[in-house]
Amino acid sequence: MDGVKVRQLETAAGAAIRFFDHAISENVARSWFLPVKATSDLLLIQSDLYTLADGFVIRNSARTNPANPSIELGPEFKKVNNFLSRFKSIPSILELDSLKVVGNVWFGAGVTLKVSNEMPFHFVTFFFFIYF
């Protein structure tokens, strides 16, 4: 920023701003980033739903639903190392509406997750390539 020192804080702006004299803030467009606060967010960003082009996060135009899929991963996926070890490759989720994974689940390579909006329940539990 033209020689001005910048400090990035991962906290609510209202809570952090009080610690700096003469502080200013900048509103950053959502297209510059996607927040990753849980491994379910990491699944979204690593999937085929988004790509990074010229410094911008671009949503895949092949997705017809304007909303992100609702993804809920069980405690087995909470830590990043555990999350990564449970996927041979990140599944395609372009046609996914919702997903709830419960239990000792492992995903193989080349998996595509699809859930129709017409299903009579909100969450679907998938069990792919379970290894014990």
PDB file of C-alpha atoms in Angstrom:
ATOM      1  CA  MET A   1       0.000   0.000   0.000  1.00  0.00           C
ATOM      2  CA  ASP A   2       2.472   2.596  -1.228  1.00  0.00           C
ATOM      3  CA  GLY A   3       4.995   2.064   1.568  1.00  0.00           C
ATOM      4  CA  VAL A   4       2.411   2.216   4.356  1.00  0.00           C
ATOM      5  CA  LYS A   5       2.790  -0.572   6.890  1.00  0.00           C
ATOM      6  CA  VAL A   6      -0.279  -2.773   7.002  1.00  0.00           C
ATOM      7  CA  ARG A   7      -1.198  -5.191   9.761  1.00  0.00           C
ATOM      8  CA  GLN A   8      -3.846  -7.826   9.097  1.00  0.00           C
ATOM      9  CA  LEU A   9      -5.894  -9.011  12.062  1.00  0.00           C
ATOM     10  CA  GLU A  10      -8.093 -12.072  12.111  1.00  0.00           C
ATOM     11  CA  THR A  11     -10.702 -10.683  14.460  1.00  0.00           C
ATOM     12  CA  ALA A  12     -13.879  -8.653  14.280  1.00  0.00           C
ATOM     13  CA  ALA A  13     -13.052  -5.146  13.060  1.00  0.00           C
ATOM     14  CA  GLY A  14     -15.046  -3.501  15.824  1.00  0.00           C
ATOM     15  CA  ALA A  15     -13.102  -5.390  18.484  1.00  0.00           C
ATOM     16  CA  ALA A  16      -9.670  -4.730  16.962  1.00  0.00           C
ATOM     17  CA  ILE A  17      -9.983  -1.109  15.845  1.00  0.00           C
ATOM     18  CA  ARG A  18      -9.722   0.213  19.403  1.00  0.00           C
ATOM     19  CA  PHE A  19      -6.102  -0.942  19.649  1.00  0.00           C
ATOM     20  CA  PHE A  20      -4.824   1.421  16.939  1.00  0.00           C
ATOM     21  CA  ASP A  21      -4.592   5.202  16.969  1.00  0.00           C
ATOM     22  CA  HIS A  22      -5.800   6.885  13.777  1.00  0.00           C
ATOM     23  CA  ALA A  23      -6.913   3.540  12.353  1.00  0.00           C
ATOM     24  CA  ILE A  24      -8.684   3.286   9.031  1.00  0.00           C
ATOM     25  CA  SER A  25     -10.388   0.309   7.465  1.00  0.00           C
ATOM     26  CA  GLU A  26     -10.932  -0.833   3.936  1.00  0.00           C
ATOM     27  CA  ASN A  27     -13.906  -2.739   2.626  1.00  0.00           C
ATOM     28  CA  VAL A  28     -12.628  -5.673   0.569  1.00  0.00           C
ATOM     29  CA  ALA A  29     -14.786  -7.208  -2.129  1.00  0.00           C
ATOM     30  CA  ARG A  30     -15.963 -10.762  -1.434  1.00  0.00           C
ATOM     31  CA  SER A  31     -14.455 -11.782  -4.781  1.00  0.00           C
ATOM     32  CA  TRP A  32     -10.978 -11.292  -3.268  1.00  0.00           C
ATOM     33  CA  PHE A  33     -11.399 -14.040  -0.699  1.00  0.00           C
ATOM     34  CA  LEU A  34     -13.633 -16.680   0.802  1.00  0.00           C
ATOM     35  CA  PRO A  35     -13.500 -17.117   4.572  1.00  0.00           C
ATOM     36  CA  VAL A  36     -12.267 -20.518   5.708  1.00  0.00           C
ATOM     37  CA  LYS A  37     -13.191 -20.991   9.346  1.00  0.00           C
ATOM     38  CA  ALA A  38     -13.953 -24.713   9.327  1.00  0.00           C
ATOM     39  CA  THR A  39     -13.034 -27.730   7.247  1.00  0.00           C
ATOM     40  CA  SER A  40     -16.464 -27.577   5.590  1.00  0.00           C
ATOM     41  CA  ASP A  41     -15.363 -24.179   4.189  1.00  0.00           C
ATOM     42  CA  LEU A  42     -12.075 -25.759   3.134  1.00  0.00           C
ATOM     43  CA  LEU A  43     -13.992 -28.414   1.197  1.00  0.00           C
ATOM     44  CA  LEU A  44     -15.863 -25.660  -0.677  1.00  0.00           C
ATOM     45  CA  ILE A  45     -12.734 -23.710  -1.610  1.00  0.00           C
ATOM     46  CA  GLN A  46     -10.732 -26.795  -2.620  1.00  0.00           C
ATOM     47  CA  SER A  47     -13.561 -28.177  -4.747  1.00  0.00           C
ATOM     48  CA  ASP A  48     -14.445 -27.488  -8.362  1.00  0.00           C
ATOM     49  CA  LEU A  49     -16.967 -24.888  -7.179  1.00  0.00           C
ATOM     50  CA  TYR A  50     -14.306 -22.140  -7.165  1.00  0.00           C
ATOM     51  CA  THR A  51     -11.091 -21.303  -8.984  1.00  0.00           C
ATOM     52  CA  LEU A  52      -8.508 -18.579  -8.518  1.00  0.00           C
ATOM     53  CA  ALA A  53      -7.906 -16.396 -11.578  1.00  0.00           C
ATOM     54  CA  ASP A  54      -5.840 -13.204 -11.646  1.00  0.00           C
ATOM     55  CA  GLY A  55      -6.061 -12.890  -7.865  1.00  0.00           C
ATOM     56  CA  PHE A  56      -9.845 -13.245  -7.739  1.00  0.00           C
ATOM     57  CA  VAL A  57     -11.929 -16.124  -6.424  1.00  0.00           C
ATOM     58  CA  ILE A  58     -14.184 -17.095  -9.324  1.00  0.00           C
ATOM     59  CA  ARG A  59     -17.298 -19.206  -8.925  1.00  0.00           C
ATOM     60  CA  ASN A  60     -17.703 -21.985 -11.476  1.00  0.00           C
ATOM     61  CA  SER A  61     -20.370 -20.867 -13.962  1.00  0.00           C
ATOM     62  CA  ALA A  62     -21.444 -24.495 -14.416  1.00  0.00           C
ATOM     63  CA  ARG A  63     -23.163 -24.336 -11.009  1.00  0.00           C
ATOM     64  CA  THR A  64     -26.798 -23.446 -11.572  1.00  0.00           C
ATOM     65  CA  ASN A  65     -27.779 -22.983  -7.912  1.00  0.00           C
ATOM     66  CA  PRO A  66     -26.689 -19.496  -6.731  1.00  0.00           C
ATOM     67  CA  ALA A  67     -26.225 -20.678  -3.123  1.00  0.00           C
ATOM     68  CA  ASN A  68     -23.263 -22.610  -1.806  1.00  0.00           C
ATOM     69  CA  PRO A  69     -24.000 -26.180  -0.788  1.00  0.00           C
ATOM     70  CA  SER A  70     -24.753 -26.681   2.884  1.00  0.00           C
ATOM     71  CA  ILE A  71     -21.943 -28.882   4.193  1.00  0.00           C
ATOM     72  CA  GLU A  72     -21.722 -30.345   7.681  1.00  0.00           C
ATOM     73  CA  LEU A  73     -18.757 -32.558   8.484  1.00  0.00           C
ATOM     74  CA  GLY A  74     -18.523 -34.709  11.608  1.00  0.00           C
ATOM     75  CA  PRO A  75     -15.839 -34.379  14.293  1.00  0.00           C
ATOM     76  CA  GLU A  76     -13.603 -36.815  12.395  1.00  0.00           C
ATOM     77  CA  PHE A  77     -13.059 -34.012   9.854  1.00  0.00           C
ATOM     78  CA  LYS A  78     -12.498 -31.162  12.343  1.00  0.00           C
ATOM     79  CA  LYS A  79      -8.681 -30.984  12.227  1.00  0.00           C
ATOM     80  CA  VAL A  80      -7.155 -30.108   8.862  1.00  0.00           C
ATOM     81  CA  ASN A  81      -4.789 -33.110   8.864  1.00  0.00           C
ATOM     82  CA  ASN A  82      -7.689 -35.473   9.559  1.00  0.00           C
ATOM     83  CA  PHE A  83      -9.795 -33.744   6.905  1.00  0.00           C
ATOM     84  CA  LEU A  84      -7.068 -34.051   4.255  1.00  0.00           C
ATOM     85  CA  SER A  85      -6.332 -37.685   5.084  1.00  0.00           C
ATOM     86  CA  ARG A  86      -9.981 -38.660   4.486  1.00  0.00           C
ATOM     87  CA  PHE A  87      -9.971 -37.595   0.811  1.00  0.00           C
ATOM     88  CA  LYS A  88      -8.017 -39.358  -1.952  1.00  0.00           C
ATOM     89  CA  SER A  89      -9.102 -36.320  -3.976  1.00  0.00           C
ATOM     90  CA  ILE A  90     -11.614 -33.539  -3.296  1.00  0.00           C
ATOM     91  CA  PRO A  91     -15.032 -34.539  -4.715  1.00  0.00           C
ATOM     92  CA  SER A  92     -16.854 -32.604  -7.383  1.00  0.00           C
ATOM     93  CA  ILE A  93     -19.682 -30.673  -5.698  1.00  0.00           C
ATOM     94  CA  LEU A  94     -21.055 -28.572  -8.559  1.00  0.00           C
ATOM     95  CA  GLU A  95     -24.449 -30.252  -8.316  1.00  0.00           C
ATOM     96  CA  LEU A  96     -24.510 -30.690  -4.542  1.00  0.00           C
ATOM     97  CA  ASP A  97     -27.192 -28.944  -2.495  1.00  0.00           C
ATOM     98  CA  SER A  98     -26.471 -30.309   0.975  1.00  0.00           C
ATOM     99  CA  LEU A  99     -24.234 -32.835   2.650  1.00  0.00           C
ATOM    100  CA  LYS A 100     -23.929 -34.171   6.173  1.00  0.00           C
ATOM    101  CA  VAL A 101     -21.138 -36.633   6.866  1.00  0.00           C
ATOM    102  CA  VAL A 102     -21.282 -38.606  10.106  1.00  0.00           C
ATOM    103  CA  GLY A 103     -18.869 -41.270  11.276  1.00  0.00           C
ATOM    104  CA  ASN A 104     -15.661 -42.847  10.043  1.00  0.00           C
ATOM    105  CA  VAL A 105     -16.041 -41.876   6.369  1.00  0.00           C
ATOM    106  CA  TRP A 106     -13.294 -41.859   3.718  1.00  0.00           C
ATOM    107  CA  PHE A 107     -13.703 -40.534   0.163  1.00  0.00           C
ATOM    108  CA  GLY A 108     -12.010 -42.220  -2.776  1.00  0.00           C
ATOM    109  CA  ALA A 109     -10.686 -40.558  -5.919  1.00  0.00           C
ATOM    110  CA  GLY A 110     -13.013 -39.295  -8.644  1.00  0.00           C
ATOM    111  CA  VAL A 111     -16.096 -38.926  -6.419  1.00  0.00           C
ATOM    112  CA  THR A 112     -18.936 -36.654  -7.566  1.00  0.00           C
ATOM    113  CA  LEU A 113     -21.521 -35.615  -4.977  1.00  0.00           C
ATOM    114  CA  LYS A 114     -24.986 -34.772  -6.293  1.00  0.00           C
ATOM    115  CA  VAL A 115     -28.130 -34.033  -4.327  1.00  0.00           C
ATOM    116  CA  SER A 116     -31.388 -32.856  -5.837  1.00  0.00           C
ATOM    117  CA  ASN A 117     -33.414 -30.008  -4.331  1.00  0.00           C
ATOM    118  CA  GLU A 118     -36.428 -32.253  -4.811  1.00  0.00           C
ATOM    119  CA  MET A 119     -35.358 -34.623  -2.028  1.00  0.00           C
ATOM    120  CA  PRO A 120     -37.826 -34.493   0.887  1.00  0.00           C
ATOM    121  CA  PHE A 121     -35.167 -33.924   3.571  1.00  0.00           C
ATOM    122  CA  HIS A 122     -32.626 -31.203   4.158  1.00  0.00           C
ATOM    123  CA  PHE A 123     -29.433 -33.152   4.868  1.00  0.00           C
ATOM    124  CA  VAL A 124     -28.223 -36.314   3.230  1.00  0.00           C
ATOM    125  CA  THR A 125     -25.617 -38.569   4.764  1.00  0.00           C
ATOM    126  CA  PHE A 126     -23.197 -40.109   2.294  1.00  0.00           C
ATOM    127  CA  PHE A 127     -20.923 -43.019   3.000  1.00  0.00           C
ATOM    128  CA  PHE A 128     -18.322 -43.403   0.263  1.00  0.00           C
ATOM    129  CA  PHE A 129     -15.370 -45.765   0.324  1.00  0.00           C
ATOM    130  CA  ILE A 130     -15.486 -46.591   4.002  1.00  0.00           C
ATOM    131  CA  TYR A 131     -12.256 -48.092   5.351  1.00  0.00           C
ATOM    132  CA  PHE A 132     -11.664 -49.278   8.901  1.00  0.00           C
TER     133      PHE A 132
END
